Amino acid sequence: MGGGGVFWERGGGGAGGWGGGGGGFWVWVLGLGFFFGWKASVDPTPVCGGRINIIFADSSRHLPKLTWVTDFALDLPLIHAGKVRRLYALPDGTILMVATDAISAFDHVLATPIPDKGAILNQLSLWWFEQLPDVPNHVVSTDVPPAVRGRAVIAEPLQMVPVECVARGYLTGSAWAEYQQSGTVCGIALPDGLLDGSRLPEPIFTPAIKAPLGEHDQNVDFATIVALHGEELATQLRDLTLAIYARAEAIARDRGIILADTKFEFGRRPDGTLVLADEVLTPDSSRFWDADAWRPGGPLPSFDKQFVRDWLIHESGWDKASDAPPPPLPAEIVAATRAKYVEAYEKLTGRSFVA
């Protein structure tokens, strides 16, 4: 997750709002509760359900240091910094979600940003939300501060479901690796004789359990999601994920792009409604292939960050099994990556990208 929907509420005594002694607010991120207060104390106290109560005098000290992206000069409480997104609390209870230009690969946030990447991700997600009018989404408004215009939305607070809801219509990546070993993907048996890039007989739901920042999400079978969240919610997540994928895959295919796989995140409103949140169907959350060049078993030219992954593995000299961070991206890799993201946006939307 890049820092998607967060639930927050004011708490504590004293004055409410953003100032005053003894005030504060709760923030729920991936099932962890954080109380951001204005008194200088830190009191980690485990409570039931895996929630942790931490009172921060200066919340920014406890967030990842993303020195390679702009701080945007927003006079708002920064409540979460993910790999790509930053979340700021707004006084009316909504969330300002800002997409930075950071790029991640192999569970590392790279030291080199991709210019305009955040704006591309944000604007492409908004376009996809337009294509899915009957699916509730988290966007409240695009009327955001000028410093983050084009790369941010105002989102509603949600209780996030800590599951990466992955839909796969084609066999590749970690699914291809598992298939080669067992003939299955997340417990789902697949036909013999498939190749890297083969289209599956039908799309499959291959969920993952979300991991802390910097760690790899764990692929699991559907039964695990049922055990963790109950059959009703697990079934809703699976059915909604596959329905959205089917519609998006057809839209993309008509525009010359194969949507090989993608991941969604959902949150719940107080009434239990499932809401599509975070980024949706972007080059960061999906594999986009050139339909004209698609050849199972051969190279799979893409419009996503696989280009960066390939450079890191095959050309950079970096050993991803080591403890060393990935090297900075060369200027030509940065430019080519930006071009691929722009091309994906323009091929899908039919619009010219304007930063």
GROMACS .gro file of C-alpha atoms in nm:
model
  355
    1MET     CA    1   0.000   0.000   0.000
    2GLY     CA    2   0.119   0.351  -0.073
    3GLY     CA    3  -0.056   0.502   0.226
    4GLY     CA    4  -0.423   0.452   0.147
    5GLY     CA    5  -0.735   0.532   0.349
    6VAL     CA    6  -0.693   0.595   0.717
    7PHE     CA    7  -0.950   0.628   0.993
    8TRP     CA    8  -0.897   0.906   1.245
    9GLU     CA    9  -1.093   1.068   1.522
   10ARG     CA   10  -1.027   1.331   1.784
   11GLY     CA   11  -0.951   1.208   2.132
   12GLY     CA   12  -0.825   1.310   2.472
   13GLY     CA   13  -0.933   1.594   2.698
   14GLY     CA   14  -0.861   1.962   2.672
   15ALA     CA   15  -0.922   2.168   2.364
   16GLY     CA   16  -1.021   1.997   2.042
   17GLY     CA   17  -0.904   2.089   1.696
   18TRP     CA   18  -0.535   2.116   1.611
   19GLY     CA   19  -0.405   2.300   1.918
   20GLY     CA   20  -0.446   2.334   2.289
   21GLY     CA   21  -0.317   2.132   2.581
   22GLY     CA   22  -0.400   1.766   2.608
   23GLY     CA   23  -0.581   1.732   2.277
   24GLY     CA   24  -0.507   1.496   1.992
   25PHE     CA   25  -0.650   1.249   1.748
   26TRP     CA   26  -0.647   0.877   1.679
   27VAL     CA   27  -0.522   0.750   1.346
   28TRP     CA   28  -0.579   0.395   1.227
   29VAL     CA   29  -0.323   0.269   0.976
   30LEU     CA   30  -0.329  -0.099   0.876
   31GLY     CA   31  -0.507  -0.193   1.197
   32LEU     CA   32  -0.264  -0.005   1.422
   33GLY     CA   33  -0.400   0.276   1.634
   34PHE     CA   34  -0.182   0.581   1.688
   35PHE     CA   35  -0.281   0.868   1.915
   36PHE     CA   36  -0.118   1.194   1.807
   37GLY     CA   37  -0.121   1.432   2.102
   38TRP     CA   38   0.022   1.766   2.200
   39LYS     CA   39   0.186   1.669   2.530
   40ALA     CA   40   0.544   1.549   2.533
   41SER     CA   41   0.510   1.184   2.627
   42VAL     CA   42   0.557   0.846   2.464
   43ASP     CA   43   0.366   0.557   2.613
   44PRO     CA   44   0.363   0.239   2.404
   45THR     CA   45   0.087   0.020   2.545
   46PRO     CA   46  -0.028  -0.297   2.366
   47VAL     CA   47  -0.403  -0.340   2.374
   48CYS     CA   48  -0.640  -0.605   2.243
   49GLY     CA   49  -0.667  -0.666   1.871
   50GLY     CA   50  -0.303  -0.583   1.804
   51ARG     CA   51  -0.357  -0.209   1.836
   52ILE     CA   52  -0.081   0.003   1.986
   53ASN     CA   53  -0.141   0.333   2.163
   54ILE     CA   54   0.149   0.572   2.110
   55ILE     CA   55   0.133   0.936   2.215
   56PHE     CA   56   0.358   1.145   1.993
   57ALA     CA   57   0.477   1.491   2.087
   58ASP     CA   58   0.624   1.532   1.739
   59SER     CA   59   0.470   1.277   1.504
   60SER     CA   60   0.706   1.352   1.215
   61ARG     CA   61   1.000   1.205   1.410
   62HIS     CA   62   0.838   0.862   1.393
   63LEU     CA   63   0.775   0.855   1.018
   64PRO     CA   64   1.007   0.736   0.738
   65LYS     CA   65   1.250   1.003   0.623
   66LEU     CA   66   1.169   1.061   0.257
   67THR     CA   67   1.430   1.328   0.192
   68TRP     CA   68   1.427   1.278  -0.185
   69VAL     CA   69   1.067   1.396  -0.228
   70THR     CA   70   0.928   1.742  -0.173
   71ASP     CA   71   0.776   1.822   0.166
   72PHE     CA   72   0.514   2.034  -0.020
   73ALA     CA   73   0.518   2.298   0.259
   74LEU     CA   74   0.175   2.192   0.383
   75ASP     CA   75   0.078   2.330   0.722
   76LEU     CA   76  -0.109   2.013   0.813
   77PRO     CA   77  -0.040   1.719   1.047
   78LEU     CA   78   0.145   1.446   0.858
   79ILE     CA   79  -0.016   1.124   0.981
   80HIS     CA   80   0.140   0.861   0.758
   81ALA     CA   81   0.425   0.830   0.508
   82GLY     CA   82   0.419   0.521   0.288
   83LYS     CA   83   0.645   0.417   0.005
   84VAL     CA   84   0.485   0.664  -0.234
   85ARG     CA   85   0.199   0.841  -0.059
   86ARG     CA   86   0.176   1.082   0.229
   87LEU     CA   87  -0.141   1.136   0.428
   88TYR     CA   88  -0.230   1.459   0.603
   89ALA     CA   89  -0.517   1.510   0.846
   90LEU     CA   90  -0.766   1.782   0.757
   91PRO     CA   91  -0.966   1.962   1.028
   92ASP     CA   92  -1.302   1.836   0.897
   93GLY     CA   93  -1.203   1.471   0.946
   94THR     CA   94  -1.109   1.396   0.586
   95ILE     CA   95  -0.763   1.298   0.461
   96LEU     CA   96  -0.538   1.476   0.212
   97MET     CA   97  -0.366   1.196   0.016
   98VAL     CA   98  -0.058   1.312  -0.177
   99ALA     CA   99   0.125   1.097  -0.431
  100THR     CA  100   0.498   1.173  -0.436
  101ASP     CA  101   0.741   1.100  -0.719
  102ALA     CA  102   0.912   0.823  -0.521
  103ILE     CA  103   0.936   0.477  -0.677
  104SER     CA  104   0.980   0.145  -0.499
  105ALA     CA  105   1.110  -0.192  -0.610
  106PHE     CA  106   1.179  -0.514  -0.422
  107ASP     CA  107   1.048  -0.358  -0.100
  108HIS     CA  108   1.295  -0.069  -0.121
  109VAL     CA  109   1.205   0.295  -0.183
  110LEU     CA  110   1.463   0.403  -0.438
  111ALA     CA  111   1.678   0.710  -0.383
  112THR     CA  112   1.591   0.855  -0.725
  113PRO     CA  113   1.246   1.003  -0.793
  114ILE     CA  114   1.065   0.981  -1.126
  115PRO     CA  115   0.951   1.333  -1.226
  116ASP     CA  116   0.572   1.374  -1.242
  117LYS     CA  117   0.512   1.013  -1.136
  118GLY     CA  118   0.286   1.113  -0.847
  119ALA     CA  119   0.070   1.326  -1.073
  120ILE     CA  120   0.041   1.045  -1.328
  121LEU     CA  121  -0.066   0.793  -1.065
  122ASN     CA  122  -0.319   1.031  -0.914
  123GLN     CA  123  -0.473   1.139  -1.243
  124LEU     CA  124  -0.489   0.786  -1.380
  125SER     CA  125  -0.661   0.664  -1.063
  126LEU     CA  126  -0.919   0.941  -1.099
  127TRP     CA  127  -0.980   0.838  -1.461
  128TRP     CA  128  -1.037   0.478  -1.357
  129PHE     CA  129  -1.280   0.587  -1.086
  130GLU     CA  130  -1.476   0.759  -1.365
  131GLN     CA  131  -1.490   0.428  -1.554
  132LEU     CA  132  -1.628   0.250  -1.246
  133PRO     CA  133  -1.921   0.476  -1.147
  134ASP     CA  134  -2.109   0.201  -0.962
  135VAL     CA  135  -1.814   0.110  -0.738
  136PRO     CA  136  -1.793   0.334  -0.428
  137ASN     CA  137  -1.452   0.502  -0.399
  138HIS     CA  138  -1.278   0.711  -0.136
  139VAL     CA  139  -1.251   1.041  -0.327
  140VAL     CA  140  -1.436   1.330  -0.164
  141SER     CA  141  -1.287   1.615  -0.366
  142THR     CA  142  -1.000   1.714  -0.595
  143ASP     CA  143  -1.003   2.069  -0.458
  144VAL     CA  144  -0.661   2.046  -0.292
  145PRO     CA  145  -0.393   2.298  -0.192
  146PRO     CA  146  -0.207   2.451  -0.490
  147ALA     CA  147   0.125   2.294  -0.381
  148VAL     CA  148  -0.014   1.945  -0.449
  149ARG     CA  149  -0.264   2.017  -0.724
  150GLY     CA  150  -0.280   1.730  -0.972
  151ARG     CA  151  -0.110   1.484  -0.740
  152ALA     CA  152  -0.353   1.475  -0.448
  153VAL     CA  153  -0.713   1.408  -0.353
  154ILE     CA  154  -0.921   1.460  -0.043
  155ALA     CA  155  -1.035   1.116   0.071
  156GLU     CA  156  -1.291   0.998   0.320
  157PRO     CA  157  -1.175   0.824   0.638
  158LEU     CA  158  -1.218   0.447   0.622
  159GLN     CA  159  -1.147   0.139   0.830
  160MET     CA  160  -0.902  -0.026   0.591
  161VAL     CA  161  -0.916  -0.402   0.531
  162PRO     CA  162  -0.554  -0.521   0.565
  163VAL     CA  163  -0.558  -0.741   0.254
  164GLU     CA  164  -0.391  -0.684  -0.082
  165CYS     CA  165  -0.671  -0.792  -0.318
  166VAL     CA  166  -0.484  -0.920  -0.623
  167ALA     CA  167  -0.652  -1.026  -0.947
  168ARG     CA  168  -0.452  -1.212  -1.211
  169GLY     CA  169  -0.565  -1.274  -1.566
  170TYR     CA  170  -0.221  -1.376  -1.689
  171LEU     CA  171   0.056  -1.588  -1.540
  172THR     CA  172   0.377  -1.401  -1.453
  173GLY     CA  173   0.589  -1.272  -1.165
  174SER     CA  174   0.561  -1.455  -0.832
  175ALA     CA  175   0.263  -1.650  -0.968
  176TRP     CA  176   0.478  -1.789  -1.251
  177ALA     CA  177   0.748  -1.887  -1.000
  178GLU     CA  178   0.496  -2.071  -0.782
  179TYR     CA  179   0.334  -2.240  -1.081
  180GLN     CA  180   0.668  -2.378  -1.197
  181GLN     CA  181   0.716  -2.541  -0.857
  182SER     CA  182   0.369  -2.668  -0.777
  183GLY     CA  183   0.132  -2.610  -1.068
  184THR     CA  184  -0.074  -2.385  -0.842
  185VAL     CA  185  -0.104  -2.019  -0.751
  186CYS     CA  186  -0.221  -1.937  -0.399
  187GLY     CA  187  -0.379  -2.281  -0.373
  188ILE     CA  188  -0.554  -2.260  -0.712
  189ALA     CA  189  -0.465  -2.545  -0.951
  190LEU     CA  190  -0.384  -2.433  -1.305
  191PRO     CA  191  -0.361  -2.633  -1.630
  192ASP     CA  192  -0.031  -2.787  -1.736
  193GLY     CA  193   0.180  -2.634  -2.009
  194LEU     CA  194   0.136  -2.265  -1.931
  195LEU     CA  195   0.419  -2.023  -2.007
  196ASP     CA  196   0.535  -1.699  -1.851
  197GLY     CA  197   0.276  -1.453  -1.984
  198SER     CA  198   0.006  -1.709  -2.066
  199ARG     CA  199  -0.352  -1.595  -2.036
  200LEU     CA  200  -0.532  -1.791  -1.766
  201PRO     CA  201  -0.855  -1.979  -1.840
  202GLU     CA  202  -1.027  -1.729  -1.613
  203PRO     CA  203  -0.905  -1.454  -1.379
  204ILE     CA  204  -0.809  -1.568  -1.029
  205PHE     CA  205  -0.809  -1.401  -0.689
  206THR     CA  206  -0.469  -1.433  -0.520
  207PRO     CA  207  -0.473  -1.225  -0.202
  208ALA     CA  208  -0.177  -1.122   0.010
  209ILE     CA  209  -0.143  -1.031   0.376
  210LYS     CA  210  -0.010  -0.680   0.413
  211ALA     CA  211   0.336  -0.643   0.566
  212PRO     CA  212   0.497  -0.346   0.745
  213LEU     CA  213   0.678  -0.085   0.536
  214GLY     CA  214   0.997  -0.236   0.392
  215GLU     CA  215   0.880  -0.597   0.419
  216HIS     CA  216   0.728  -0.821   0.155
  217ASP     CA  217   0.355  -0.895   0.156
  218GLN     CA  218   0.275  -1.263   0.204
  219ASN     CA  219   0.074  -1.442  -0.066
  220VAL     CA  220  -0.198  -1.661   0.088
  221ASP     CA  221  -0.493  -1.870  -0.027
  222PHE     CA  222  -0.857  -1.771  -0.005
  223ALA     CA  223  -0.911  -1.996   0.297
  224THR     CA  224  -0.661  -1.786   0.494
  225ILE     CA  225  -0.859  -1.469   0.421
  226VAL     CA  226  -1.176  -1.648   0.534
  227ALA     CA  227  -1.005  -1.751   0.858
  228LEU     CA  228  -0.881  -1.397   0.922
  229HIS     CA  229  -1.186  -1.194   0.818
  230GLY     CA  230  -1.481  -1.430   0.793
  231GLU     CA  231  -1.643  -1.589   0.492
  232GLU     CA  232  -1.881  -1.301   0.416
  233LEU     CA  233  -1.614  -1.031   0.394
  234ALA     CA  234  -1.365  -1.261   0.219
  235THR     CA  235  -1.624  -1.346  -0.046
  236GLN     CA  236  -1.713  -0.981  -0.093
  237LEU     CA  237  -1.345  -0.891  -0.142
  238ARG     CA  238  -1.292  -1.171  -0.393
  239ASP     CA  239  -1.606  -1.106  -0.595
  240LEU     CA  240  -1.558  -0.730  -0.609
  241THR     CA  241  -1.189  -0.765  -0.701
  242LEU     CA  242  -1.263  -1.001  -0.990
  243ALA     CA  243  -1.557  -0.793  -1.113
  244ILE     CA  244  -1.349  -0.474  -1.124
  245TYR     CA  245  -1.059  -0.656  -1.290
  246ALA     CA  246  -1.285  -0.801  -1.561
  247ARG     CA  247  -1.423  -0.460  -1.650
  248ALA     CA  248  -1.084  -0.288  -1.640
  249GLU     CA  249  -0.915  -0.564  -1.841
  250ALA     CA  250  -1.167  -0.520  -2.122
  251ILE     CA  251  -1.127  -0.141  -2.119
  252ALA     CA  252  -0.748  -0.168  -2.132
  253ARG     CA  253  -0.751  -0.433  -2.406
  254ASP     CA  254  -0.963  -0.206  -2.627
  255ARG     CA  255  -0.685   0.053  -2.591
  256GLY     CA  256  -0.400  -0.180  -2.682
  257ILE     CA  257  -0.288  -0.264  -2.328
  258ILE     CA  258  -0.305  -0.601  -2.154
  259LEU     CA  259  -0.387  -0.572  -1.785
  260ALA     CA  260  -0.195  -0.880  -1.671
  261ASP     CA  261  -0.265  -0.838  -1.301
  262THR     CA  262  -0.345  -0.569  -1.048
  263LYS     CA  263  -0.408  -0.515  -0.680
  264PHE     CA  264  -0.683  -0.327  -0.503
  265GLU     CA  265  -0.733  -0.207  -0.149
  266PHE     CA  266  -1.068  -0.165   0.018
  267GLY     CA  267  -1.191   0.015   0.326
  268ARG     CA  268  -1.520   0.011   0.512
  269ARG     CA  269  -1.753   0.290   0.604
  270PRO     CA  270  -1.923   0.283   0.944
  271ASP     CA  271  -2.226   0.118   0.779
  272GLY     CA  272  -2.007  -0.165   0.645
  273THR     CA  273  -2.000  -0.050   0.282
  274LEU     CA  274  -1.684  -0.162   0.101
  275VAL     CA  275  -1.508   0.129  -0.067
  276LEU     CA  276  -1.232   0.117  -0.329
  277ALA     CA  277  -0.939   0.314  -0.188
  278ASP     CA  278  -0.578   0.414  -0.247
  279GLU     CA  279  -0.445   0.407  -0.605
  280VAL     CA  280  -0.634   0.209  -0.866
  281LEU     CA  281  -0.509   0.040  -1.185
  282THR     CA  282  -0.186   0.238  -1.217
  283PRO     CA  283   0.159   0.133  -1.341
  284ASP     CA  284   0.259   0.100  -0.975
  285SER     CA  285  -0.024  -0.134  -0.877
  286SER     CA  286  -0.061  -0.324  -1.205
  287ARG     CA  287   0.126  -0.496  -1.484
  288PHE     CA  288   0.050  -0.331  -1.818
  289TRP     CA  289   0.178  -0.506  -2.132
  290ASP     CA  290   0.182  -0.392  -2.494
  291ALA     CA  291  -0.094  -0.600  -2.653
  292ASP     CA  292   0.070  -0.593  -2.996
  293ALA     CA  293   0.399  -0.734  -2.859
  294TRP     CA  294   0.249  -0.993  -2.622
  295ARG     CA  295   0.405  -1.334  -2.678
  296PRO     CA  296   0.376  -1.594  -2.394
  297GLY     CA  297   0.718  -1.736  -2.315
  298GLY     CA  298   0.896  -1.441  -2.473
  299PRO     CA  299   0.980  -1.085  -2.369
  300LEU     CA  300   0.681  -0.896  -2.231
  301PRO     CA  301   0.727  -0.523  -2.303
  302SER     CA  302   0.552  -0.328  -2.030
  303PHE     CA  303   0.428   0.017  -1.937
  304ASP     CA  304   0.501  -0.016  -1.567
  305LYS     CA  305   0.786  -0.027  -1.318
  306GLN     CA  306   0.896  -0.371  -1.435
  307PHE     CA  307   1.137  -0.168  -1.648
  308VAL     CA  308   1.306  -0.046  -1.328
  309ARG     CA  309   1.304  -0.393  -1.173
  310ASP     CA  310   1.471  -0.536  -1.483
  311TRP     CA  311   1.744  -0.271  -1.476
  312LEU     CA  312   1.812  -0.335  -1.108
  313ILE     CA  313   1.839  -0.712  -1.157
  314HIS     CA  314   2.018  -0.735  -1.490
  315GLU     CA  315   2.219  -0.418  -1.539
  316SER     CA  316   2.282  -0.230  -1.214
  317GLY     CA  317   2.514  -0.482  -1.050
  318TRP     CA  318   2.302  -0.473  -0.734
  319ASP     CA  319   2.242  -0.796  -0.543
  320LYS     CA  320   1.884  -0.786  -0.418
  321ALA     CA  321   1.965  -1.063  -0.168
  322SER     CA  322   2.216  -0.836   0.005
  323ASP     CA  323   2.150  -0.583   0.277
  324ALA     CA  324   2.271  -0.301   0.053
  325PRO     CA  325   2.011  -0.055  -0.076
  326PRO     CA  326   1.954  -0.036  -0.452
  327PRO     CA  327   2.177   0.209  -0.639
  328PRO     CA  328   2.050   0.544  -0.770
  329LEU     CA  329   1.883   0.527  -1.110
  330PRO     CA  330   2.080   0.669  -1.404
  331ALA     CA  331   1.928   0.967  -1.586
  332GLU     CA  332   1.840   0.758  -1.891
  333ILE     CA  333   1.651   0.502  -1.678
  334VAL     CA  334   1.463   0.784  -1.504
  335ALA     CA  335   1.366   0.941  -1.837
  336ALA     CA  336   1.261   0.608  -1.989
  337THR     CA  337   1.056   0.516  -1.682
  338ARG     CA  338   0.875   0.850  -1.687
  339ALA     CA  339   0.805   0.803  -2.059
  340LYS     CA  340   0.651   0.459  -1.994
  341TYR     CA  341   0.424   0.596  -1.721
  342VAL     CA  342   0.315   0.883  -1.946
  343GLU     CA  343   0.253   0.642  -2.235
  344ALA     CA  344   0.038   0.418  -2.015
  345TYR     CA  345  -0.167   0.718  -1.903
  346GLU     CA  346  -0.216   0.851  -2.254
  347LYS     CA  347  -0.293   0.513  -2.417
  348LEU     CA  348  -0.553   0.431  -2.153
  349THR     CA  349  -0.723   0.768  -2.115
  350GLY     CA  350  -0.686   0.908  -2.466
  351ARG     CA  351  -0.575   1.233  -2.301
  352SER     CA  352  -0.246   1.418  -2.317
  353PHE     CA  353  -0.071   1.418  -1.980
  354VAL     CA  354  -0.038   1.762  -1.822
  355ALA     CA  355   0.163   1.779  -1.501
   0.00000   0.00000   0.00000
